[in-house]
XYZ file of C-alpha atoms in Angstrom:
194
model
C 323.637 288.642 179.921
C 319.943 288.245 180.765
C 319.136 291.609 179.057
C 321.055 290.547 175.965
C 318.947 287.328 175.586
C 315.747 289.338 176.167
C 316.846 291.837 173.433
C 317.571 288.967 170.956
C 314.188 287.367 171.573
C 312.382 290.638 170.809
C 314.360 291.071 167.625
C 313.471 287.521 166.584
C 309.728 288.095 167.308
C 309.805 291.380 165.361
C 311.572 289.669 162.541
C 308.910 286.845 162.443
C 306.069 289.429 162.612
C 307.562 291.321 159.624
C 307.797 288.136 157.596
C 304.132 287.284 158.420
C 303.019 290.840 157.519
C 304.894 290.757 154.227
C 303.775 287.329 153.065
C 300.192 287.286 154.521
C 298.464 288.684 151.420
C 299.762 285.732 149.287
C 297.731 283.427 151.577
C 294.620 285.619 151.528
C 293.341 284.964 148.027
C 295.967 286.780 146.021
C 295.793 290.087 147.878
C 298.723 292.531 148.054
C 299.451 295.434 150.340
C 299.649 297.966 147.487
C 297.904 298.517 144.194
C 301.350 298.618 142.480
C 302.127 295.105 143.771
C 298.739 293.795 142.597
C 299.488 295.178 139.107
C 303.106 294.062 138.967
C 302.971 290.649 140.690
C 300.035 289.103 138.774
C 299.940 287.840 135.213
C 301.971 288.641 133.153
C 304.254 289.191 136.149
C 306.196 291.889 134.369
C 306.848 295.498 135.245
C 305.603 298.190 132.942
C 303.945 301.615 132.680
C 300.291 302.193 133.459
C 299.047 304.023 130.403
C 295.353 304.091 131.337
C 293.414 303.987 134.620
C 289.812 304.576 135.502
C 288.087 304.135 138.918
C 284.786 302.277 139.293
C 283.849 302.386 143.015
C 286.175 299.836 144.740
C 287.597 298.697 141.379
C 290.106 300.178 138.985
C 290.680 299.358 135.315
C 294.242 299.825 134.200
C 296.172 299.234 131.009
C 299.782 298.041 131.583
C 302.336 298.493 128.811
C 305.181 296.110 129.410
C 307.117 297.354 126.401
C 306.273 294.165 124.434
C 302.581 293.863 125.010
C 299.698 295.747 126.636
C 297.374 294.134 129.200
C 294.095 295.246 130.735
C 293.585 294.486 134.406
C 290.718 294.887 136.894
C 292.112 295.692 140.266
C 289.837 295.304 143.260
C 290.199 296.953 146.669
C 287.645 295.447 149.084
C 289.557 296.612 152.044
C 291.412 299.895 152.642
C 294.845 298.427 152.261
C 294.554 295.130 150.314
C 294.432 294.926 146.566
C 294.111 292.078 144.028
C 293.841 291.603 140.320
C 290.564 289.763 139.536
C 290.589 289.857 135.768
C 293.291 290.309 133.106
C 293.468 290.087 129.254
C 296.210 290.726 126.670
C 295.256 293.350 124.122
C 296.470 291.388 121.151
C 293.649 290.618 118.744
C 294.169 292.534 115.445
C 291.330 294.317 113.678
C 290.945 293.383 110.000
C 292.906 296.372 108.730
C 295.418 296.308 111.667
C 294.475 299.879 112.815
C 293.843 298.611 116.396
C 294.234 295.621 118.710
C 291.344 294.701 120.860
C 290.328 292.327 123.652
C 287.573 291.553 126.069
C 287.513 289.375 129.162
C 284.785 288.265 131.447
C 284.517 286.307 134.678
C 281.420 285.121 136.578
C 280.355 287.274 139.401
C 276.958 285.979 140.786
C 273.481 285.132 139.611
C 274.391 285.091 135.904
C 276.236 288.384 135.967
C 279.809 288.696 134.649
C 282.606 291.217 135.359
C 283.441 292.312 131.834
C 286.402 294.271 130.482
C 286.812 295.786 127.005
C 290.043 297.302 125.686
C 291.537 298.636 122.514
C 295.089 299.647 121.604
C 294.706 302.099 118.728
C 297.388 302.572 116.112
C 295.529 304.945 113.800
C 295.515 308.430 115.196
C 292.260 309.156 113.342
C 290.383 306.848 115.707
C 289.014 308.891 118.608
C 286.393 306.429 119.846
C 285.847 302.660 119.944
C 282.286 301.319 119.999
C 281.678 297.911 121.428
C 278.386 296.242 120.440
C 276.797 292.784 120.201
C 274.473 293.018 117.201
C 273.609 289.745 115.659
C 273.948 290.894 112.001
C 276.824 288.909 110.432
C 277.383 291.516 107.712
C 278.589 294.039 110.328
C 280.258 296.282 107.836
C 276.964 297.167 106.122
C 275.294 298.631 109.223
C 275.120 302.260 110.204
C 275.866 303.138 113.824
C 272.219 303.811 114.429
C 271.361 300.323 113.159
C 274.080 298.817 115.286
C 272.718 300.474 118.366
C 269.121 299.383 117.569
C 270.219 295.742 117.110
C 272.416 295.549 120.138
C 271.786 294.847 123.799
C 275.300 296.072 124.495
C 276.475 299.376 122.999
C 279.352 300.972 124.743
C 281.419 304.007 123.634
C 285.057 304.147 124.726
C 286.933 307.363 124.392
C 290.531 306.901 123.078
C 293.095 308.411 125.516
C 296.880 308.163 124.866
C 296.163 305.631 122.072
C 294.176 303.249 124.340
C 290.579 302.786 125.405
C 289.033 300.627 128.121
C 285.830 300.010 130.042
C 284.487 297.871 132.868
C 280.881 296.828 133.263
C 278.612 294.079 134.685
C 276.840 292.134 131.932
C 274.177 289.383 132.165
C 275.461 285.984 130.911
C 273.085 286.000 127.941
C 274.876 289.144 126.568
C 278.469 287.958 127.016
C 280.164 287.190 123.663
C 279.874 287.992 120.057
C 281.252 291.592 120.543
C 282.113 293.841 117.676
C 284.663 296.684 118.023
C 284.482 299.671 115.686
C 287.112 302.394 115.516
C 285.382 305.714 114.837
C 286.916 309.008 113.606
C 285.963 312.518 114.701
C 283.202 312.708 111.960
C 281.617 309.406 113.141
C 282.899 307.273 110.307
C 283.819 303.676 110.961
C 287.489 303.289 109.964
C 288.297 299.983 111.578
C 286.153 296.955 112.597
C 286.628 293.610 114.335
């Protein structure tokens, strides 16, 4: 009888420890035990297929296709076994000719620096690259790519892979905003702009 009570107490303690281990990340600033959980259990809280991923030191940019929409997420791994989503954006802004959807998202890091994500969902198979810039010229369509680069403090080239393109970078607060997205074909012609 004594041994049976001892056995039941150990099972109870093990059960409580398993519960604590399972739920602990929720109380540790949105961390999860696996990268998959950090992707799945944060906004939009839907399952889907990861159609793009790229590592940046302890961070990873992914594009999640839920079947209805695509989302870009920045997944952080500050520890060996804890992951969290620190930035997310829906890729749902249409370019003027509807050849691609785009988005960008930024969140303050420190000392006027922002984590910044850029993404494009490309519908036109002729688009092989997306250029993100922040030139101040309001007549964006009239500029050559050389002029765009000269007039921009941000000029990033994203290669299209599997119909999507994405990038992560740190940007000073003075450069965050006013971004243009240009879909470029293999000959360097601009075929879509936002």
